[in-house]
Structure formats: structure tokens, C-alpha cells
């Protein structure tokens, strides 16, 4: 083997950021149009003029591609909220949720919330790539509040914070017929989440 | 007009309770099999050997029939919980939710939660026939706690109790991959709902 070849790292073609964003946008458009079940890798390849080999090489399959597209469009990135107080952090999340895909795309999320009951691969990808990182980031935020003395380390409500946050967003449309907005979410943080935590 | 005819009230054929239960069961079976969008009154008529005229006469249309079937199978009937304390009432709801259709049929509910975004008639029927009566019953339960001095009349968490309750049920599968059970729901009542209410 010639030395210059041995020195080459194994490379695979990376998509440019622009190309990736365009591809993720097309995946979400298709999801809105046909739903998760009817979405095929063939349709994604055709819509984006990609080869299926490229799609499978970059992502493992349809669940990972869909969740990666969702994560790209809805980068919650809880770690960037570090306001110095639990109330400030939680309100920052509430305001961010209103701006984010999670509320504007409530229909898309409800479609996925339905599909996870039938598709274990989608559920696993959603939990590994989206939910578990957010739950860990949320727990680090709560740990900072414990370290600052704002929150008891053994607050029984602590493990329920992800359920409270996601529950507030997804139930408002069902119950009231309007989407959760900043006023609703900040009110939910102030009236439910912080008092439940005893903070 | 002969007097005996004028004396007759307008009558329509009522289904027997057994026949109605059988019909509702078939509607929910069909819902699980094909989903809300693909469910047709023709299919219900054929599966239950009814005439479509009967279905439309008894219910106004597909949304009302589906929601009536759901209400029949999942009679939450919050009014029957009156244990004498807010904690007792809320725990009774938690235990009842675990027994009820709302958890065992999480997939069916997520299908409807998705369909309401596309079908205003379904959403209206669901809110009028199922959600609003439950929200009113829940508010009467909270008012009894206010009257007993257990709860401040202006508790800011009061209006969020329906969101908390439904949110606890629907988010657990998404976040943890297991369905809400009695332990989870009673823990949610004790750790989240009662502390948020300051009760």
C-alpha cells in the first residue's frame, strides 16, 4: 500500500450544511403531506434528487432521518439557557418553546406521537436522538438549581418536569382549541412547575 | 288530525342498550384497525349490520358517533368521586384513569389527538361531548375543596388541572416508553398536582 494512501483517513462524502438543511426541509414537508407511515425513502430521494444510497449512508434509515430532520428544525438546546436562577431558566424555556417548532408544528408532533405507538424504530430514534438528550439537559439545569440552594435535591416533582413541560404544550390544543403560546407557557411555569418543585 | 295522533309525542326508534354497546364496540374496533380518517359510516353500517339512516338518525355524523363510542367505553364520570378531601378525590381519579380506556387505549387516543388537527368536526364533538363535561366536573370537585377550606379560591394552578392530568397520561409513553400506571399517576398527583395547587 503506498504510504500516501495509508495516511488518508477513511472518508465519506459529507453533505454541505446547506444541502443538509434543504434535505431536512423536504423530509418535514413530506411528513406534513403524507404522514409518517406513508413516507418512503424513495419519495425523499426523488423529492430531493438524492440517491437512496446517500440517504442510508448518512442516516441509518427512515426513523433516524425523520428525527434528525425534526431535531434540525427544532433545536431546543436547553443547555444554552443558564440565566442564574431556576425561574429564569424555566421561563426562558417557556418563551423558547413558543418560538420553536414544537408549538407551531403541533400537528406534525401529534402525527409522530401517534406513529410511535406502531413503530418501535421511530420511538427508539425519537427517544435516543431527541428526548433523552433534552431530559438530561433539563436535569442538569435542575441540578444547578440544587447546587445554588434553590431546589431541594430530593424534590419529588423533579423527575416529572419533562412530563409537565411536554404535557403543557400538547394538551392545550386538545382542551382549549388554541395552541400554547408564551403567555400560557410562562403562566404554566409560574403556576404549576415552580410551585410543584417548591421553588 | 285525529286527537290520538296529536297526543302522540314525536318518537324515534331507540336502540336497546345491548345493541348500542355492540355498535360502539364495533366503531372502536374499526378505529383501531383503520384509523379515524379511513373510518366510514358505510364500514360501520356494514360491520354492525345497521342501516346508514339509523346511524345518522341516532348520531349526527361520524365525529359524534366516534366520540359517543369513546365516551361509552371510557365513562370517567368524575362526579362520582366525592371522598371528602381533595387528595382523596384526585387519587381516586388517578386510580380510575389507570383502569380506564384512557391509558389502555393510549394508541387510540393518540390517533384521535392527531386527527383533531385535521378535522374540526371531530375536535368540536370531542370537546363538547367529552372534554368540556369533564373539565366542568373537575372544576366542581375543586370548588368543593375551596368550600371546605382546603384550596385557595384564587389558586393560580386551578385552571391548569385538566392540562396536568391529561398531560401526565399522554407524555409518559413518549418520554419513558411505558404507559402511565397507578403508581405513576398517584405519584404525579402527590408530587405535582397537589403541591402546584398548594393543597
mmCIF file of C-alpha atoms in Angstrom:
data_model
loop_
_atom_site.group_PDB
_atom_site.id
_atom_site.type_symbol
_atom_site.label_atom_id
_atom_site.label_comp_id
_atom_site.label_asym_id
_atom_site.label_seq_id
_atom_site.Cartn_x
_atom_site.Cartn_y
_atom_site.Cartn_z
ATOM 1 C CA UNK A 1 0.000 0.000 0.000
ATOM 2 C CA UNK A 2 1.609 3.342 -0.975
ATOM 3 C CA UNK A 3 2.316 5.485 2.128
ATOM 4 C CA UNK A 4 0.163 8.399 0.929
ATOM 5 C CA UNK A 5 -2.831 6.076 0.688
ATOM 6 C CA UNK A 6 -2.309 4.666 4.181
ATOM 7 C CA UNK A 7 -2.167 8.218 5.532
ATOM 8 C CA UNK A 8 -5.607 9.030 4.133
ATOM 9 C CA UNK A 9 -8.332 8.780 6.768
ATOM 10 C CA UNK A 10 -11.426 6.840 5.799
ATOM 11 C CA UNK A 11 -13.663 9.494 4.309
ATOM 12 C CA UNK A 12 -17.245 9.538 3.349
ATOM 13 C CA UNK A 13 -18.826 12.326 1.404
ATOM 14 C CA UNK A 14 -20.335 14.802 3.851
ATOM 15 C CA UNK A 15 -23.274 16.875 2.750
ATOM 16 C CA UNK A 16 -22.802 20.615 2.974
ATOM 17 C CA UNK A 17 -24.820 22.361 5.697
ATOM 18 C CA UNK A 18 -26.999 23.983 3.018
ATOM 19 C CA UNK A 19 -27.690 20.675 1.313
ATOM 20 C CA UNK A 20 -28.499 19.021 4.615
ATOM 21 C CA UNK A 21 -30.903 21.837 5.599
ATOM 22 C CA UNK A 22 -32.630 21.569 2.220
ATOM 23 C CA UNK A 23 -32.965 17.815 2.610
ATOM 24 C CA UNK A 24 -34.355 18.063 6.165
ATOM 25 C CA UNK A 25 -36.864 20.680 4.987
ATOM 26 C CA UNK A 26 -38.066 18.328 2.259
ATOM 27 C CA UNK A 27 -38.439 15.464 4.760
ATOM 28 C CA UNK A 28 -40.647 17.597 7.039
ATOM 29 C CA UNK A 29 -42.699 18.846 4.063
ATOM 30 C CA UNK A 30 -43.307 15.233 3.024
ATOM 31 C CA UNK A 31 -44.202 14.300 6.612
ATOM 32 C CA UNK A 32 -46.837 17.051 6.730
ATOM 33 C CA UNK A 33 -48.193 15.985 3.342
ATOM 34 C CA UNK A 34 -48.407 12.206 3.672
ATOM 35 C CA UNK A 35 -47.762 11.390 7.363
ATOM 36 C CA UNK A 36 -45.081 9.169 8.829
ATOM 37 C CA UNK A 37 -46.455 5.793 7.760
ATOM 38 C CA UNK A 38 -46.741 6.710 4.083
ATOM 39 C CA UNK A 39 -43.392 8.485 3.906
ATOM 40 C CA UNK A 40 -40.816 6.419 1.969
ATOM 41 C CA UNK A 41 -37.079 6.787 1.439
ATOM 42 C CA UNK A 42 -37.886 6.602 -2.306
ATOM 43 C CA UNK A 43 -40.079 9.696 -2.009
ATOM 44 C CA UNK A 44 -37.375 11.558 -0.064
ATOM 45 C CA UNK A 45 -34.758 10.580 -2.662
ATOM 46 C CA UNK A 46 -36.988 11.685 -5.515
ATOM 47 C CA UNK A 47 -38.085 14.962 -3.895
ATOM 48 C CA UNK A 48 -34.512 15.925 -3.021
ATOM 49 C CA UNK A 49 -32.824 14.457 -6.111
ATOM 50 C CA UNK A 50 -30.594 12.321 -3.863
ATOM 51 C CA UNK A 51 -29.678 8.683 -4.193
ATOM 52 C CA UNK A 52 -31.180 6.313 -1.647
ATOM 53 C CA UNK A 53 -27.618 5.056 -1.020
ATOM 54 C CA UNK A 54 -26.657 8.552 0.166
ATOM 55 C CA UNK A 55 -29.664 8.738 2.470
ATOM 56 C CA UNK A 56 -28.935 5.354 4.037
ATOM 57 C CA UNK A 57 -25.210 6.169 4.334
ATOM 58 C CA UNK A 58 -25.801 9.467 6.139
ATOM 59 C CA UNK A 59 -28.648 8.230 8.324
ATOM 60 C CA UNK A 60 -29.348 4.634 9.150
ATOM 61 C CA UNK A 61 -32.923 4.619 7.961
ATOM 62 C CA UNK A 62 -36.247 6.396 7.912
ATOM 63 C CA UNK A 63 -36.694 6.808 11.698
ATOM 64 C CA UNK A 64 -33.228 8.344 12.126
ATOM 65 C CA UNK A 65 -33.669 10.596 9.071
ATOM 66 C CA UNK A 66 -37.046 11.872 10.285
ATOM 67 C CA UNK A 67 -35.858 12.507 13.843
ATOM 68 C CA UNK A 68 -32.674 14.196 12.586
ATOM 69 C CA UNK A 69 -34.813 16.472 10.407
ATOM 70 C CA UNK A 70 -37.035 17.295 13.378
ATOM 71 C CA UNK A 71 -34.056 17.979 15.634
ATOM 72 C CA UNK A 72 -32.516 20.227 12.985
ATOM 73 C CA UNK A 73 -35.710 22.280 12.658
ATOM 74 C CA UNK A 74 -36.369 22.390 16.397
ATOM 75 C CA UNK A 75 -33.028 22.784 18.116
ATOM 76 C CA UNK A 76 -34.278 23.270 21.655
ATOM 77 C CA UNK A 77 -30.745 23.133 23.058
ATOM 78 C CA UNK A 78 -31.711 23.599 26.684
ATOM 79 C CA UNK A 79 -28.044 23.871 27.678
ATOM 80 C CA UNK A 80 -27.867 27.394 26.369
ATOM 81 C CA UNK A 81 -30.338 28.607 28.989
ATOM 82 C CA UNK A 82 -28.294 29.419 32.068
ATOM 83 C CA UNK A 83 -29.769 32.600 33.486
ATOM 84 C CA UNK A 84 -28.524 32.118 37.054
ATOM 85 C CA UNK A 85 -31.931 31.211 38.522
ATOM 86 C CA UNK A 86 -34.369 28.321 38.146
ATOM 87 C CA UNK A 87 -37.258 30.711 37.489
ATOM 88 C CA UNK A 88 -35.224 32.482 34.789
ATOM 89 C CA UNK A 89 -34.174 29.204 33.161
ATOM 90 C CA UNK A 90 -37.713 27.770 33.143
ATOM 91 C CA UNK A 91 -39.209 30.970 31.749
ATOM 92 C CA UNK A 92 -36.537 31.047 29.054
ATOM 93 C CA UNK A 93 -37.579 27.528 28.047
ATOM 94 C CA UNK A 94 -41.268 28.564 28.006
ATOM 95 C CA UNK A 95 -40.532 31.543 25.756
ATOM 96 C CA UNK A 96 -38.325 29.440 23.515
ATOM 97 C CA UNK A 97 -40.962 26.708 23.140
ATOM 98 C CA UNK A 98 -43.402 29.250 21.757
ATOM 99 C CA UNK A 99 -40.885 30.377 19.153
ATOM 100 C CA UNK A 100 -39.919 26.827 18.297
ATOM 101 C CA UNK A 101 -41.222 24.155 16.027
ATOM 102 C CA UNK A 102 -42.758 22.251 18.919
ATOM 103 C CA UNK A 103 -45.780 24.523 19.075
ATOM 104 C CA UNK A 104 -46.034 25.772 15.503
ATOM 105 C CA UNK A 105 -45.753 22.200 14.360
ATOM 106 C CA UNK A 106 -48.178 20.709 16.861
ATOM 107 C CA UNK A 107 -49.824 18.754 14.082
ATOM 108 C CA UNK A 108 -46.527 17.255 12.946
ATOM 109 C CA UNK A 109 -45.702 16.312 16.533
ATOM 110 C CA UNK A 110 -49.115 14.754 17.090
ATOM 111 C CA UNK A 111 -48.580 12.700 13.912
ATOM 112 C CA UNK A 112 -45.295 11.400 15.340
ATOM 113 C CA UNK A 113 -46.876 10.939 18.789
ATOM 114 C CA UNK A 114 -49.350 8.649 17.069
ATOM 115 C CA UNK A 115 -46.788 6.853 14.890
ATOM 116 C CA UNK A 116 -44.558 5.883 17.850
ATOM 117 C CA UNK A 117 -47.286 3.521 19.056
ATOM 118 C CA UNK A 118 -46.944 1.495 15.875
ATOM 119 C CA UNK A 119 -43.277 1.960 15.025
ATOM 120 C CA UNK A 120 -40.727 0.887 17.622
ATOM 121 C CA UNK A 121 -37.826 2.096 15.431
ATOM 122 C CA UNK A 122 -39.236 5.611 15.286
ATOM 123 C CA UNK A 123 -39.855 5.598 19.033
ATOM 124 C CA UNK A 124 -36.291 4.477 19.729
ATOM 125 C CA UNK A 125 -34.811 7.118 17.407
ATOM 126 C CA UNK A 126 -37.026 9.814 18.915
ATOM 127 C CA UNK A 127 -36.028 8.868 22.449
ATOM 128 C CA UNK A 128 -32.295 8.450 21.729
ATOM 129 C CA UNK A 129 -31.801 11.457 19.483
ATOM 130 C CA UNK A 130 -34.286 13.961 20.859
ATOM 131 C CA UNK A 131 -36.000 13.159 24.156
ATOM 132 C CA UNK A 132 -33.184 11.665 26.250
ATOM 133 C CA UNK A 133 -30.672 14.450 25.468
ATOM 134 C CA UNK A 134 -33.319 17.036 26.412
ATOM 135 C CA UNK A 135 -34.246 15.183 29.600
ATOM 136 C CA UNK A 136 -30.537 15.034 30.559
ATOM 137 C CA UNK A 137 -30.091 18.758 29.821
ATOM 138 C CA UNK A 138 -33.182 19.551 31.877
ATOM 139 C CA UNK A 139 -31.815 17.505 34.761
ATOM 140 C CA UNK A 140 -28.518 19.408 34.627
ATOM 141 C CA UNK A 141 -30.492 22.656 34.772
ATOM 142 C CA UNK A 142 -32.346 21.361 37.849
ATOM 143 C CA UNK A 143 -29.054 20.191 39.400
ATOM 144 C CA UNK A 144 -27.653 23.720 39.046
ATOM 145 C CA UNK A 145 -30.709 24.956 40.994
ATOM 146 C CA UNK A 146 -29.999 22.341 43.692
ATOM 147 C CA UNK A 147 -26.345 23.449 43.808
ATOM 148 C CA UNK A 148 -27.457 27.089 44.215
ATOM 149 C CA UNK A 149 -29.771 26.070 47.077
ATOM 150 C CA UNK A 150 -32.938 26.996 45.135
ATOM 151 C CA UNK A 151 -34.323 23.474 44.981
ATOM 152 C CA UNK A 152 -34.285 20.547 47.414
ATOM 153 C CA UNK A 153 -32.189 17.690 45.984
ATOM 154 C CA UNK A 154 -34.981 15.231 46.755
ATOM 155 C CA UNK A 155 -37.887 17.326 45.433
ATOM 156 C CA UNK A 156 -40.432 14.648 44.427
ATOM 157 C CA UNK A 157 -41.585 16.731 41.441
ATOM 158 C CA UNK A 158 -38.104 16.781 39.913
ATOM 159 C CA UNK A 159 -38.458 13.628 37.817
ATOM 160 C CA UNK A 160 -41.811 14.844 36.470
ATOM 161 C CA UNK A 161 -40.520 18.108 34.968
ATOM 162 C CA UNK A 162 -40.259 16.707 31.394
ATOM 163 C CA UNK A 163 -43.840 15.384 31.631
ATOM 164 C CA UNK A 164 -45.085 18.737 32.927
ATOM 165 C CA UNK A 165 -43.337 20.708 30.182
ATOM 166 C CA UNK A 166 -44.364 18.498 27.260
ATOM 167 C CA UNK A 167 -47.829 17.959 28.766
ATOM 168 C CA UNK A 168 -48.485 21.699 28.919
ATOM 169 C CA UNK A 169 -47.711 22.083 25.227
ATOM 170 C CA UNK A 170 -49.591 19.099 23.834
ATOM 171 C CA UNK A 171 -52.777 19.290 25.899
ATOM 172 C CA UNK A 172 -53.764 22.915 25.360
ATOM 173 C CA UNK A 173 -54.973 22.444 21.792
ATOM 174 C CA UNK A 174 -56.988 19.381 22.774
ATOM 175 C CA UNK A 175 -58.593 21.056 25.808
ATOM 176 C CA UNK A 176 -58.979 24.658 24.696
ATOM 177 C CA UNK A 177 -58.800 24.539 20.900
ATOM 178 C CA UNK A 178 -55.921 27.026 20.756
ATOM 179 C CA UNK A 179 -52.191 26.417 20.692
ATOM 180 C CA UNK A 180 -49.962 27.037 23.690
ATOM 181 C CA UNK A 181 -48.352 30.494 23.414
ATOM 182 C CA UNK A 182 -45.832 32.385 25.548
ATOM 183 C CA UNK A 183 -48.446 33.719 27.999
ATOM 184 C CA UNK A 184 -49.861 30.257 28.548
ATOM 185 C CA UNK A 185 -46.456 28.601 28.915
ATOM 186 C CA UNK A 186 -44.991 31.243 31.234
ATOM 187 C CA UNK A 187 -48.191 31.018 33.300
ATOM 188 C CA UNK A 188 -47.814 27.241 33.390
ATOM 189 C CA UNK A 189 -44.200 27.569 34.583
ATOM 190 C CA UNK A 190 -45.138 30.117 37.275
ATOM 191 C CA UNK A 191 -48.378 28.448 38.423
ATOM 192 C CA UNK A 192 -47.594 24.762 38.053
ATOM 193 C CA UNK A 193 -43.954 23.800 37.526
ATOM 194 C CA UNK A 194 -42.201 26.105 40.015
ATOM 195 C CA UNK A 195 -44.798 25.607 42.819
ATOM 196 C CA UNK A 196 -44.739 21.825 42.253
ATOM 197 C CA UNK A 197 -40.958 21.934 42.649
ATOM 198 C CA UNK A 198 -41.376 24.016 45.812
ATOM 199 C CA UNK A 199 -39.065 26.611 44.237
ATOM 200 C CA UNK B 1 -105.860 15.447 12.607
ATOM 201 C CA UNK B 2 -107.318 12.702 14.850
ATOM 202 C CA UNK B 3 -106.811 13.520 18.545
ATOM 203 C CA UNK B 4 -104.916 10.320 19.301
ATOM 204 C CA UNK B 5 -102.335 11.250 16.665
ATOM 205 C CA UNK B 6 -101.875 14.770 18.035
ATOM 206 C CA UNK B 7 -101.370 13.274 21.501
ATOM 207 C CA UNK B 8 -98.516 11.059 20.312
ATOM 208 C CA UNK B 9 -95.130 12.550 21.055
ATOM 209 C CA UNK B 10 -92.672 12.529 18.180
ATOM 210 C CA UNK B 11 -90.893 9.215 18.599
ATOM 211 C CA UNK B 12 -87.816 7.794 17.075
ATOM 212 C CA UNK B 13 -86.698 4.231 17.406
ATOM 213 C CA UNK B 14 -84.226 3.932 20.284
ATOM 214 C CA UNK B 15 -81.599 1.261 20.165
ATOM 215 C CA UNK B 16 -81.508 -1.103 23.100
ATOM 216 C CA UNK B 17 -78.598 -0.677 25.478
ATOM 217 C CA UNK B 18 -77.133 -4.001 24.305
ATOM 218 C CA UNK B 19 -77.386 -3.036 20.653
ATOM 219 C CA UNK B 20 -75.830 0.352 21.344
ATOM 220 C CA UNK B 21 -72.937 -1.226 23.271
ATOM 221 C CA UNK B 22 -72.338 -3.681 20.432
ATOM 222 C CA UNK B 23 -72.378 -0.855 17.908
ATOM 223 C CA UNK B 24 -69.953 1.305 19.932
ATOM 224 C CA UNK B 25 -67.604 -1.662 20.336
ATOM 225 C CA UNK B 26 -67.564 -2.154 16.567
ATOM 226 C CA UNK B 27 -66.821 1.551 15.999
ATOM 227 C CA UNK B 28 -63.797 1.402 18.324
ATOM 228 C CA UNK B 29 -62.591 -1.846 16.718
ATOM 229 C CA UNK B 30 -62.769 -0.185 13.308
ATOM 230 C CA UNK B 31 -60.980 2.891 14.647
ATOM 231 C CA UNK B 32 -58.110 0.717 15.901
ATOM 232 C CA UNK B 33 -57.971 -1.144 12.588
ATOM 233 C CA UNK B 34 -58.123 1.664 10.039
ATOM 234 C CA UNK B 35 -57.742 4.959 11.976
ATOM 235 C CA UNK B 36 -60.125 7.885 12.113
ATOM 236 C CA UNK B 37 -59.558 9.267 8.615
ATOM 237 C CA UNK B 38 -60.263 5.970 6.864
ATOM 238 C CA UNK B 39 -63.269 5.061 9.013
ATOM 239 C CA UNK B 40 -66.517 5.453 7.064
ATOM 240 C CA UNK B 41 -70.173 5.309 8.076
ATOM 241 C CA UNK B 42 -70.542 2.670 5.324
ATOM 242 C CA UNK B 43 -67.998 0.462 7.077
ATOM 243 C CA UNK B 44 -69.742 0.930 10.441
ATOM 244 C CA UNK B 45 -73.119 0.105 8.864
ATOM 245 C CA UNK B 46 -71.714 -2.985 7.185
ATOM 246 C CA UNK B 47 -69.794 -4.242 10.237
ATOM 247 C CA UNK B 48 -72.797 -3.791 12.539
ATOM 248 C CA UNK B 49 -75.499 -4.749 10.026
ATOM 249 C CA UNK B 50 -77.209 -1.382 10.566
ATOM 250 C CA UNK B 51 -78.603 0.999 8.011
ATOM 251 C CA UNK B 52 -76.711 4.243 7.499
ATOM 252 C CA UNK B 53 -80.048 6.041 8.038
ATOM 253 C CA UNK B 54 -80.193 4.612 11.571
ATOM 254 C CA UNK B 55 -76.628 5.728 12.301
ATOM 255 C CA UNK B 56 -77.261 9.267 11.070
ATOM 256 C CA UNK B 57 -80.599 9.444 12.933
ATOM 257 C CA UNK B 58 -79.112 8.376 16.272
ATOM 258 C CA UNK B 59 -75.924 10.401 15.957
ATOM 259 C CA UNK B 60 -75.449 13.373 13.703
ATOM 260 C CA UNK B 61 -72.443 12.022 11.881
ATOM 261 C CA UNK B 62 -69.081 10.332 12.146
ATOM 262 C CA UNK B 63 -67.475 12.699 14.727
ATOM 263 C CA UNK B 64 -70.446 12.394 17.101
ATOM 264 C CA UNK B 65 -70.650 8.608 16.655
ATOM 265 C CA UNK B 66 -66.933 8.156 17.332
ATOM 266 C CA UNK B 67 -66.922 10.400 20.400
ATOM 267 C CA UNK B 68 -70.094 8.760 21.752
ATOM 268 C CA UNK B 69 -68.425 5.365 21.363
ATOM 269 C CA UNK B 70 -65.348 6.622 23.177
ATOM 270 C CA UNK B 71 -67.425 8.152 25.988
ATOM 271 C CA UNK B 72 -69.370 4.922 26.359
ATOM 272 C CA UNK B 73 -66.196 2.852 26.665
ATOM 273 C CA UNK B 74 -64.437 5.335 28.913
ATOM 274 C CA UNK B 75 -67.031 6.726 31.294
ATOM 275 C CA UNK B 76 -64.725 8.745 33.506
ATOM 276 C CA UNK B 77 -67.671 10.296 35.347
ATOM 277 C CA UNK B 78 -65.644 12.428 37.700
ATOM 278 C CA UNK B 79 -68.763 13.419 39.615
ATOM 279 C CA UNK B 80 -68.886 10.070 41.339
ATOM 280 C CA UNK B 81 -65.624 10.780 43.146
ATOM 281 C CA UNK B 82 -66.531 12.671 46.287
ATOM 282 C CA UNK B 83 -64.308 11.277 49.012
ATOM 283 C CA UNK B 84 -64.468 14.326 51.305
ATOM 284 C CA UNK B 85 -60.932 15.550 50.589
ATOM 285 C CA UNK B 86 -59.131 16.953 47.568
ATOM 286 C CA UNK B 87 -56.291 14.477 47.996
ATOM 287 C CA UNK B 88 -58.778 11.589 48.138
ATOM 288 C CA UNK B 89 -60.671 12.820 45.070
ATOM 289 C CA UNK B 90 -57.523 13.353 42.998
ATOM 290 C CA UNK B 91 -56.098 9.956 43.956
ATOM 291 C CA UNK B 92 -59.427 8.330 43.071
ATOM 292 C CA UNK B 93 -59.177 9.920 39.616
ATOM 293 C CA UNK B 94 -55.594 8.694 39.247
ATOM 294 C CA UNK B 95 -56.555 5.139 40.140
ATOM 295 C CA UNK B 96 -59.583 5.283 37.881
ATOM 296 C CA UNK B 97 -57.568 6.558 34.912
ATOM 297 C CA UNK B 98 -55.339 3.517 35.122
ATOM 298 C CA UNK B 99 -58.346 1.203 34.988
ATOM 299 C CA UNK B 100 -59.961 3.169 32.201
ATOM 300 C CA UNK B 101 -59.724 3.231 28.478
ATOM 301 C CA UNK B 102 -57.636 6.419 28.506
ATOM 302 C CA UNK B 103 -54.458 4.538 29.352
ATOM 303 C CA UNK B 104 -55.122 1.090 27.920
ATOM 304 C CA UNK B 105 -56.152 2.764 24.697
ATOM 305 C CA UNK B 106 -53.314 5.263 24.510
ATOM 306 C CA UNK B 107 -52.837 4.424 20.850
ATOM 307 C CA UNK B 108 -56.477 5.082 20.046
ATOM 308 C CA UNK B 109 -56.322 8.385 21.903
ATOM 309 C CA UNK B 110 -53.126 9.417 20.138
ATOM 310 C CA UNK B 111 -54.841 8.648 16.813
ATOM 311 C CA UNK B 112 -57.693 10.971 17.779
ATOM 312 C CA UNK B 113 -55.235 13.544 19.168
ATOM 313 C CA UNK B 114 -53.698 13.586 15.721
ATOM 314 C CA UNK B 115 -56.987 13.605 13.801
ATOM 315 C CA UNK B 116 -58.352 16.677 15.655
ATOM 316 C CA UNK B 117 -55.722 18.810 13.955
ATOM 317 C CA UNK B 118 -57.235 17.994 10.573
ATOM 318 C CA UNK B 119 -60.900 17.534 11.451
ATOM 319 C CA UNK B 120 -62.686 20.452 13.092
ATOM 320 C CA UNK B 121 -65.925 18.437 13.424
ATOM 321 C CA UNK B 122 -64.183 15.729 15.411
ATOM 322 C CA UNK B 123 -62.481 18.313 17.592
ATOM 323 C CA UNK B 124 -65.808 20.049 18.294
ATOM 324 C CA UNK B 125 -67.564 16.759 19.146
ATOM 325 C CA UNK B 126 -64.662 15.691 21.371
ATOM 326 C CA UNK B 127 -64.682 18.989 23.245
ATOM 327 C CA UNK B 128 -68.489 19.252 23.594
ATOM 328 C CA UNK B 129 -69.238 15.638 24.452
ATOM 329 C CA UNK B 130 -66.150 14.573 26.374
ATOM 330 C CA UNK B 131 -63.661 17.256 27.388
ATOM 331 C CA UNK B 132 -65.906 20.133 28.488
ATOM 332 C CA UNK B 133 -68.159 17.981 30.722
ATOM 333 C CA UNK B 134 -65.036 16.527 32.381
ATOM 334 C CA UNK B 135 -63.468 19.958 32.814
ATOM 335 C CA UNK B 136 -66.693 21.228 34.424
ATOM 336 C CA UNK B 137 -66.861 18.184 36.731
ATOM 337 C CA UNK B 138 -63.227 18.701 37.686
ATOM 338 C CA UNK B 139 -63.924 22.342 38.473
ATOM 339 C CA UNK B 140 -66.841 21.368 40.732
ATOM 340 C CA UNK B 141 -64.525 18.973 42.542
ATOM 341 C CA UNK B 142 -62.019 21.813 43.040
ATOM 342 C CA UNK B 143 -64.819 24.156 44.166
ATOM 343 C CA UNK B 144 -65.794 21.650 46.865
ATOM 344 C CA UNK B 145 -62.164 21.784 48.080
ATOM 345 C CA UNK B 146 -62.374 25.596 48.133
ATOM 346 C CA UNK B 147 -65.645 25.395 50.089
ATOM 347 C CA UNK B 148 -64.030 23.051 52.625
ATOM 348 C CA UNK B 149 -61.110 25.482 53.009
ATOM 349 C CA UNK B 150 -58.569 23.049 51.511
ATOM 350 C CA UNK B 151 -57.769 25.174 48.476
ATOM 351 C CA UNK B 152 -57.449 28.926 47.948
ATOM 352 C CA UNK B 153 -60.213 30.158 45.616
ATOM 353 C CA UNK B 154 -57.649 32.057 43.544
ATOM 354 C CA UNK B 155 -55.037 29.272 43.330
ATOM 355 C CA UNK B 156 -53.286 30.069 40.038
ATOM 356 C CA UNK B 157 -52.815 26.363 39.277
ATOM 357 C CA UNK B 158 -56.566 25.698 39.372
ATOM 358 C CA UNK B 159 -57.245 26.329 35.684
ATOM 359 C CA UNK B 160 -54.319 24.100 34.718
ATOM 360 C CA UNK B 161 -55.565 20.939 36.463
ATOM 361 C CA UNK B 162 -57.048 19.411 33.270
ATOM 362 C CA UNK B 163 -53.760 20.038 31.411
ATOM 363 C CA UNK B 164 -51.773 18.478 34.258
ATOM 364 C CA UNK B 165 -53.990 15.385 34.426
ATOM 365 C CA UNK B 166 -54.157 14.702 30.689
ATOM 366 C CA UNK B 167 -50.507 15.707 30.245
ATOM 367 C CA UNK B 168 -49.359 13.147 32.812
ATOM 368 C CA UNK B 169 -51.129 10.346 30.953
ATOM 369 C CA UNK B 170 -50.155 11.174 27.389
ATOM 370 C CA UNK B 171 -46.496 12.100 27.882
ATOM 371 C CA UNK B 172 -45.268 9.084 29.835
ATOM 372 C CA UNK B 173 -45.217 6.712 26.876
ATOM 373 C CA UNK B 174 -43.405 9.267 24.716
ATOM 374 C CA UNK B 175 -40.777 10.080 27.359
ATOM 375 C CA UNK B 176 -40.267 6.753 29.110
ATOM 376 C CA UNK B 177 -41.566 4.148 26.666
ATOM 377 C CA UNK B 178 -44.017 2.694 29.193
ATOM 378 C CA UNK B 179 -47.654 3.555 29.830
ATOM 379 C CA UNK B 180 -48.821 5.538 32.836
ATOM 380 C CA UNK B 181 -49.976 3.165 35.595
ATOM 381 C CA UNK B 182 -51.497 3.710 39.040
ATOM 382 C CA UNK B 183 -48.127 4.197 40.779
ATOM 383 C CA UNK B 184 -47.068 6.786 38.238
ATOM 384 C CA UNK B 185 -50.410 8.628 38.304
ATOM 385 C CA UNK B 186 -50.764 8.651 42.103
ATOM 386 C CA UNK B 187 -47.141 9.862 42.316
ATOM 387 C CA UNK B 188 -47.964 12.575 39.785
ATOM 388 C CA UNK B 189 -50.990 13.669 41.847
ATOM 389 C CA UNK B 190 -48.978 13.708 45.108
ATOM 390 C CA UNK B 191 -45.782 15.248 43.688
ATOM 391 C CA UNK B 192 -47.106 17.630 41.049
ATOM 392 C CA UNK B 193 -50.829 18.397 41.111
ATOM 393 C CA UNK B 194 -51.452 18.810 44.867
ATOM 394 C CA UNK B 195 -48.225 20.798 45.530
ATOM 395 C CA UNK B 196 -48.932 23.018 42.494
ATOM 396 C CA UNK B 197 -52.387 23.724 43.956
ATOM 397 C CA UNK B 198 -50.784 24.489 47.325
ATOM 398 C CA UNK B 199 -53.076 21.873 48.852
#
